[in-house]
Coordinates of C-alpha atoms and ligand atoms in Angstrom, one line a residue:
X185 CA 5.6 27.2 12.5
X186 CA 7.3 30.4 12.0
X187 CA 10.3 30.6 9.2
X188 CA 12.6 32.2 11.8
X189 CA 12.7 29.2 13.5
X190 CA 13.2 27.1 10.5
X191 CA 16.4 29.0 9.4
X192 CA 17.6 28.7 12.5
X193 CA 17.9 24.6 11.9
X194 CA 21.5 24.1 10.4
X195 CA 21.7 22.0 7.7
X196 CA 24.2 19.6 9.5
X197 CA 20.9 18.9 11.1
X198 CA 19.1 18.1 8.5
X199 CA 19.1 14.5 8.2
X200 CA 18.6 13.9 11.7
X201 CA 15.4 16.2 11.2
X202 CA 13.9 14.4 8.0
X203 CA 14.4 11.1 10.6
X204 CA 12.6 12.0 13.4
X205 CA 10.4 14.8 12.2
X206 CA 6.6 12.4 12.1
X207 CA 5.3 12.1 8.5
X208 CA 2.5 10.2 6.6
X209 CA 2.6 7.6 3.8
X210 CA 0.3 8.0 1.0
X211 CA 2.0 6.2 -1.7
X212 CA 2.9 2.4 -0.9
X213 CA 2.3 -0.4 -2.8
X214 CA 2.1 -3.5 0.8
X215 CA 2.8 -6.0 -2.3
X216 CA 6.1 -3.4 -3.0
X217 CA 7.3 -3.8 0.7
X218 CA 7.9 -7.4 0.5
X219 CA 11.7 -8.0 1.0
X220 CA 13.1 -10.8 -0.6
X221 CA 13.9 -12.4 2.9
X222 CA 9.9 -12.6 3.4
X223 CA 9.0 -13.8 -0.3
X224 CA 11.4 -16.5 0.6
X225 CA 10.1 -17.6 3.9
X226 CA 6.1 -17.5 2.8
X227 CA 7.2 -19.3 -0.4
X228 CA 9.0 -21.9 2.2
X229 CA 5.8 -21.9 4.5
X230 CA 3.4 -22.3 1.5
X231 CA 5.3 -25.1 -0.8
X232 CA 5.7 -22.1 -3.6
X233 CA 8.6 -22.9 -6.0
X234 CA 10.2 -19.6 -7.2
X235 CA 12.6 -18.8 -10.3
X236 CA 15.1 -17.9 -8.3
X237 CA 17.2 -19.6 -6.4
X238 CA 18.4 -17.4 -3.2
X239 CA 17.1 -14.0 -1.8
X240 CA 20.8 -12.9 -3.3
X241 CA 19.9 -14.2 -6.6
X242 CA 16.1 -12.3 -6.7
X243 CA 18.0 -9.0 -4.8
X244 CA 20.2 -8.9 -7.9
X245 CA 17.6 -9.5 -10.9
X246 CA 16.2 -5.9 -9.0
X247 CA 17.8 -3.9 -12.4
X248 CA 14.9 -2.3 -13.7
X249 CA 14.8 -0.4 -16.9
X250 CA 11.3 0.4 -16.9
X251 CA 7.9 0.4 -14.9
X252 CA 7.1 -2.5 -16.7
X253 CA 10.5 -4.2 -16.0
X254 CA 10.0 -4.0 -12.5
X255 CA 6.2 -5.2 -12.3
X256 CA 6.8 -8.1 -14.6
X257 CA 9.0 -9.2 -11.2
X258 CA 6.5 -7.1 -8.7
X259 CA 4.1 -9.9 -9.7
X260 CA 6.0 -12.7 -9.6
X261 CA 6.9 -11.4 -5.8
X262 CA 3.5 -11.7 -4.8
X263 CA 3.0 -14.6 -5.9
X264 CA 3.8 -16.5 -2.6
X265 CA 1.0 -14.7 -0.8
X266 CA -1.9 -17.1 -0.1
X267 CA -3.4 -17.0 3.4
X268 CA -4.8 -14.7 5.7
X269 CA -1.5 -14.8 7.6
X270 CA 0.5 -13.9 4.6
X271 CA -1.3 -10.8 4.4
X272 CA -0.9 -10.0 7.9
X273 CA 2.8 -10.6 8.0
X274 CA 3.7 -8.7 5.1
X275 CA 1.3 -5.8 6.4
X276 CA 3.1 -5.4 10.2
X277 CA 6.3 -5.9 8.4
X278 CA 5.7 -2.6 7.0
X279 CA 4.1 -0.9 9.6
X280 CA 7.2 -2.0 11.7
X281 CA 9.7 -0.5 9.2
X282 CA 7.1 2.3 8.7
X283 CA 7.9 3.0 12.2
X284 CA 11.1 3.2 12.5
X285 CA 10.8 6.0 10.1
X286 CA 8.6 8.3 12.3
X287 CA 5.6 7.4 9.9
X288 CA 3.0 8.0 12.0
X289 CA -0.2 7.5 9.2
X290 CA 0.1 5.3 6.1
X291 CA -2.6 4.8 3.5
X292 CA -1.6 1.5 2.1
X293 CA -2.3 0.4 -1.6
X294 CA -3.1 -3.0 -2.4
X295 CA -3.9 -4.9 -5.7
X296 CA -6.7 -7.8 -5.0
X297 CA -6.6 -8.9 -8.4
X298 CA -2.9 -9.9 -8.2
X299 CA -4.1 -12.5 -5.9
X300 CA -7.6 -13.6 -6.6
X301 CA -6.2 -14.5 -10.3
X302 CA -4.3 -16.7 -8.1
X303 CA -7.1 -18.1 -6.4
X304 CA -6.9 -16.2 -3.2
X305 CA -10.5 -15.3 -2.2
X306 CA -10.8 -11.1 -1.7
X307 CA -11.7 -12.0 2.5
X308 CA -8.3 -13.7 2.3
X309 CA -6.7 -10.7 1.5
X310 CA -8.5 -7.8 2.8
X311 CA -8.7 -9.4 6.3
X312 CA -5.2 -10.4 6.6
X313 CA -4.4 -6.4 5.6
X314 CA -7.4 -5.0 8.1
X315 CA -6.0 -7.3 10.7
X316 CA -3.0 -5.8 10.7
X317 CA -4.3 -2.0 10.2
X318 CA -6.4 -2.5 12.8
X319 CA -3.6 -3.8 15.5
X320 CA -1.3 -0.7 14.8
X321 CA -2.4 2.3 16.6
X322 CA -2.5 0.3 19.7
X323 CA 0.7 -2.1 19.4
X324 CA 3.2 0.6 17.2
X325 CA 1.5 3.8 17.6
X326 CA 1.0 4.0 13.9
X327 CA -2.5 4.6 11.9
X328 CA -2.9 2.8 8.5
X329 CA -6.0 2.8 6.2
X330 CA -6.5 0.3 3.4
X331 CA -7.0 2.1 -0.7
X332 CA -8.2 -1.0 -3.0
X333 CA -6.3 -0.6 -6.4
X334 CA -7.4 -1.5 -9.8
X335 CA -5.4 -3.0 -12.1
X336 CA -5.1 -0.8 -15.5
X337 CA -3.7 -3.6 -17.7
X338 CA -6.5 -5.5 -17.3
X339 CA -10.7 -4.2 -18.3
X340 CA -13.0 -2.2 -16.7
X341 CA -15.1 -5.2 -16.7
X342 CA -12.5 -6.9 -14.6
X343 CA -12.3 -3.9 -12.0
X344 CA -16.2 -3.5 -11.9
X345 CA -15.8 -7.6 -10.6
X346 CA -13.2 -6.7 -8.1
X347 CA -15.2 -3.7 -7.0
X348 CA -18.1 -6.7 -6.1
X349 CA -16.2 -8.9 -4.5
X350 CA -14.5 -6.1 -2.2
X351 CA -18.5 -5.1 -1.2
X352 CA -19.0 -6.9 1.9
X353 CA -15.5 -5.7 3.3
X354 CA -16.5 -2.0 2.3
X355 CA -15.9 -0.7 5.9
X356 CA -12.0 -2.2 5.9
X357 CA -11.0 0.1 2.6
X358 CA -11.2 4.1 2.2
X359 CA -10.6 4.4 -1.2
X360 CA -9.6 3.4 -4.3
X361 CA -6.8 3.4 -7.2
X362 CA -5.6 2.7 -10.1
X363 CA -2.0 1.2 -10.7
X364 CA 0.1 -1.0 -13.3
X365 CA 1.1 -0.1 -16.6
X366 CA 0.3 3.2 -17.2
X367 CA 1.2 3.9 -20.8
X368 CA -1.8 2.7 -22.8
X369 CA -3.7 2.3 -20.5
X370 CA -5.3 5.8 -19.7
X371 CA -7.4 6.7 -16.7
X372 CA -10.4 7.3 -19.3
X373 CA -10.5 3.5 -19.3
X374 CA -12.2 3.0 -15.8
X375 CA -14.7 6.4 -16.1
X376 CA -17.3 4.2 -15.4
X377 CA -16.3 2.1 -12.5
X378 CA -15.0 5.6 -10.6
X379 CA -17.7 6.7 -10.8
X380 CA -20.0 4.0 -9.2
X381 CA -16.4 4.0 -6.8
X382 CA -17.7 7.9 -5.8
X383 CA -21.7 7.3 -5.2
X384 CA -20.2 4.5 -2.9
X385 CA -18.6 7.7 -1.5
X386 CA -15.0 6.2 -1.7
X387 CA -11.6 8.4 -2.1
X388 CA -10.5 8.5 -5.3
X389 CA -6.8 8.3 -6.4
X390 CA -5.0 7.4 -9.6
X391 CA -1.6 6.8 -10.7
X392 CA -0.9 9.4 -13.8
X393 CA 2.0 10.8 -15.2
X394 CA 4.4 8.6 -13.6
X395 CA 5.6 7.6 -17.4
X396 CA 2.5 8.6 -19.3
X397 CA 2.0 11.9 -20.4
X398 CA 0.3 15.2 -18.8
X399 CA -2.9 14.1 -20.5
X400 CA -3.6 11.1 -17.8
X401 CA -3.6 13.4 -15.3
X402 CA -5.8 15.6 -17.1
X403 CA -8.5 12.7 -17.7
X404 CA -8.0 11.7 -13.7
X405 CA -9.1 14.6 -12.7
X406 CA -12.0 15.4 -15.1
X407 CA -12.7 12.1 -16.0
X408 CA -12.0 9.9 -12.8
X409 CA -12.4 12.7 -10.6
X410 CA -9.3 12.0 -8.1
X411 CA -8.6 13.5 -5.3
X412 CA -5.0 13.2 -5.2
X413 CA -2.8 12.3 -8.3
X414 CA -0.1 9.4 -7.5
X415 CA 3.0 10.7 -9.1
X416 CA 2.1 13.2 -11.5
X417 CA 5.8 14.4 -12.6
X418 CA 4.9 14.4 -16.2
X419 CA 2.9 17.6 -15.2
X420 CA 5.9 19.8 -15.8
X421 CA 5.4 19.5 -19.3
X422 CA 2.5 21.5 -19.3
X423 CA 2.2 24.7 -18.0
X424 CA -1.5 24.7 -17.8
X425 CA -1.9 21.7 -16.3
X426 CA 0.3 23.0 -13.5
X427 CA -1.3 25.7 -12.8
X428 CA -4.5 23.2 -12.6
X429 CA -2.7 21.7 -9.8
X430 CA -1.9 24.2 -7.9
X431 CA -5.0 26.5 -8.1
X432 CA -6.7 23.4 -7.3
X433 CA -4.8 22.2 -4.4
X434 CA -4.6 18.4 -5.8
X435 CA -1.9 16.6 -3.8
X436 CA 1.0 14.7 -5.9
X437 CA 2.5 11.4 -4.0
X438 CA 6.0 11.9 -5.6
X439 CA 8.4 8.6 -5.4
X440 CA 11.7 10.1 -5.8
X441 CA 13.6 6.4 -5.3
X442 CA 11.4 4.9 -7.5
X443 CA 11.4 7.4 -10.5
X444 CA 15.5 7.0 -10.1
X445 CA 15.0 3.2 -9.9
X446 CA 12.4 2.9 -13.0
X447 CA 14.7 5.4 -14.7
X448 CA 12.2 8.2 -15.5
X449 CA 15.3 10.9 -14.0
X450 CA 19.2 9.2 -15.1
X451 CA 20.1 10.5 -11.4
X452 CA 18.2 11.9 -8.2
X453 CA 19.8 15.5 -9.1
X454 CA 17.4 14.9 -12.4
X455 CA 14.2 14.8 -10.0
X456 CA 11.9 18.0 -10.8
X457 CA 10.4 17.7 -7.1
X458 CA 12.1 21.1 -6.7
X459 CA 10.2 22.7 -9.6
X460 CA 6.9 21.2 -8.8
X461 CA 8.0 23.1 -5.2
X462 CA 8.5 26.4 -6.8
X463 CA 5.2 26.0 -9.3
X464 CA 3.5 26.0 -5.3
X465 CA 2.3 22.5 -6.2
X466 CA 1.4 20.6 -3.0
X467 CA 3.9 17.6 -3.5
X468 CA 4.6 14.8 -0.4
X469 CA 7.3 12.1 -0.4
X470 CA 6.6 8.7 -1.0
X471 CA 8.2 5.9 -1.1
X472 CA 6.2 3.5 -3.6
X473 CA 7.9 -0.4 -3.0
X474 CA 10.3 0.3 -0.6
X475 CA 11.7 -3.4 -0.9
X476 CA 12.3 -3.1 -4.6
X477 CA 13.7 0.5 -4.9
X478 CA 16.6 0.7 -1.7
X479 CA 14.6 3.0 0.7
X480 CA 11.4 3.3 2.7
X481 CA 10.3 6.7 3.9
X482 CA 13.4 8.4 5.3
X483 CA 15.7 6.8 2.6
X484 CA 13.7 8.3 0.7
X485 CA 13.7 12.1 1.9
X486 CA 17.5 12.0 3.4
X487 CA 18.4 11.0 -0.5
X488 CA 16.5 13.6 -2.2
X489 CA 17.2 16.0 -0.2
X490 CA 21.2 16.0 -0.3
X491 CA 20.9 15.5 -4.1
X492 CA 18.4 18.3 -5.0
X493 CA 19.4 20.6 -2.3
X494 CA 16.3 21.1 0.3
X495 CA 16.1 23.0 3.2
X496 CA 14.3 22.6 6.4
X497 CA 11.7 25.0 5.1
X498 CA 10.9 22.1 2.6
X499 CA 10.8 19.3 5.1
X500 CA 8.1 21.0 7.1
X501 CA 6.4 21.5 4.2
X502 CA 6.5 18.1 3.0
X503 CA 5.5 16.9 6.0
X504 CA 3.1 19.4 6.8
X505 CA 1.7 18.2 3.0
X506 CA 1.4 14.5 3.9
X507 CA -1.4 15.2 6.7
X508 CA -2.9 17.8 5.0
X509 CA -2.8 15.4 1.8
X510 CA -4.3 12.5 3.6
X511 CA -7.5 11.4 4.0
X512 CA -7.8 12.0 7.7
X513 CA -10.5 14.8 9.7
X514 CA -9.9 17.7 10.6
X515 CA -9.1 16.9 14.6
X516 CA -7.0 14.1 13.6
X517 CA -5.2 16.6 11.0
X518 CA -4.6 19.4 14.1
X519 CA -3.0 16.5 15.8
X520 CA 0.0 15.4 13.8
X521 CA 0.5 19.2 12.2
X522 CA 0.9 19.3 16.3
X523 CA 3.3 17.2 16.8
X524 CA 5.5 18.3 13.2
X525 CA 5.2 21.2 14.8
X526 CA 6.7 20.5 18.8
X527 CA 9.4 18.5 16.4
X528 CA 10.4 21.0 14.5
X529 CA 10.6 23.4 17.9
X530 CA 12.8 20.6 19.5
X531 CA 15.3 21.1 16.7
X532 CA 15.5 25.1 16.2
Ligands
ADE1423 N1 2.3 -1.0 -8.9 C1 3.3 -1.0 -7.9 N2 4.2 0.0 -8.1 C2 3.7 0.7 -9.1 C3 4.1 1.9 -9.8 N3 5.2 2.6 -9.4 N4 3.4 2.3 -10.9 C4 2.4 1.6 -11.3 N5 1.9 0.5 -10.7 C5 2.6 0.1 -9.6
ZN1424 ZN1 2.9 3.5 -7.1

């Protein structure tokens, strides 16, 4: 894409270009795209009594003050999802609304163990997901991989478990993660279960630095040995650490709705997606629980973009980022970059 071209785009256009321009998901959490309309109607099909009395009641106790302000409720959420069909609901309702947004590639977190401490058997889950993954290219037109999540507030011991269970369903997940409540919990924790994750030849990501400080990230990369870093804004702090990043290529899945939402920036002027920009860190858009944070994918870039001031030069950027950020081949990569690219000529 040459930059004449991109100058050329006025920024009345902008929006309309962040909309239609085809992008990939690498940070979404399918238990964090559950609206409240859904959690109601599975709680309805399954006989689950929630605390809450209407979908208007659970939309307004959505005030988070922290990360761990909005899991404690991020949990309770899921807590309706029991069979095989529940998986595969909430899964297409994403991909739907993932859609809509010109997503064309999602990489979809999910956390097992929030279910089988429920009872839920891991086939349950991972079946309902892969069923859904697996319908999408053909019936939408979108492609969606599964990454298997650990959860950091519990043990290693616990994830090593979950790693066993997920064993005979290895060819429905590409990777794995690491999510929950980061501060106290560093990546260091769960050396030893990334590391068997890696001679299975899994991706390896890792929240870090979404509230915790620079040194997560440091210890998921040496440590854990991630290939992408979910979040990562705490890297700022530390110049060396950015320079780490950048020399090194490691992708950052930035929320921006969801650091406004968990307050780690008091507005979306706050965000530092613009500095990790001009430290020539590769940084992608992301929108982390779209259902709890008021935007999926283009909510999230219209947003950020008016309020930090991007150009068209950084929208093909950050899309061009998302596929080459993903964990797709090389052919499949040429494609989409392809298709960012006849978009972005439709528009100069
Ligand atoms: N699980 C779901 N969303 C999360 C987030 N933003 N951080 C950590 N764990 C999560
Ligand atoms: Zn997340």
């Amino acid at each position: 894409m040459n930059t004449d071209a991109l100058e050329r785009i006025s920024p009345i256009r902008l929006p309309d270009l962040l909309r239609r321009m085809p992008k990939a998901e690498l940070h979404i959490h399918i238990e964090g795209s559950l609206e409240p309309e859904l959690i109601f109607a599975l709680a309805a099909r399954n006989g689950v009594v929630l605390p809450y009395a209407s979908v208007d009641a659970l939309r307004q106790a959505y005030a988070f003050t922290n990360l761990q302000s909005f899991l404690d409720i991020y949990y309770a959420g899921a807590s309706v999802m029991l069979t095989e069909q529940d998986f595969f609901d909430m899964a297409w309702a994403y991909l739907e609304r993932a859609t809509a947004d010109n997503v064309v590639h999602a990489e979809i977190f999910f956390d097992p163990q929030t279910h089988t401490a429920r009872g839920v058997s891991m086939e349950t889950v991972i079946n309902g997901l892969h069923r859904a993954c697996a319908k999408a290219p053909g019936a939408l037109g979108i492609n969606a991989t599964l990454i298997m999540c650990f959860l950091r507030h519990l043990s290693e011991e616990e994830a090593f478990q979950t790693l066993e269970q997920a064993m005979p369903l290895r060819d429905k997940f590409i990777g794995v993660g690491l999510d929950s409540s980061e501060l106290g919990h560093p990546p260091e924790k769960f050396a030893r279960v990334f590391a068997r994750c890696r001679e299975l030849g899994l991706h390896l990501v890792a929240h870090a630095g979404e509230e915790g400080p620079p040194a997560y990230i440091w210890t998921a990369l040496d440590l854990l040995k991630v290939e992408r870093i979910d979040h990562g804004i705490q890297s700022v702090k530390d110049a060396a650490l950015m320079g780490r990043l950048a020399r090194d290529r490691i992708p950052l899945t930035v929320c921006p709705l969801s650091n406004l939402k968990l307050r780690v920036f008091p507005t979306l002027a706050d965000h530092n997606l613009g500095q990790l920009f001009d430290a020539g860190l590769v940084a992608t858009i992301n929108s982390d629980d779209p259902a709890y944070f008021g935007g999926y994918m283009n909510e999230n870039f219209v947003q950020t973009f008016a309020a930090i001031g991007l150009t068209a030069q950084h929208a093909y950027t950050l899309a061009n980022n998302s596929f080459t950020a993903s964990f797709i081949d090389d052919v499949q990569r040429r494609a989409y970059i392809d298709r960012l690219d006849a978009c972005f000529d439709s528009f100069a």
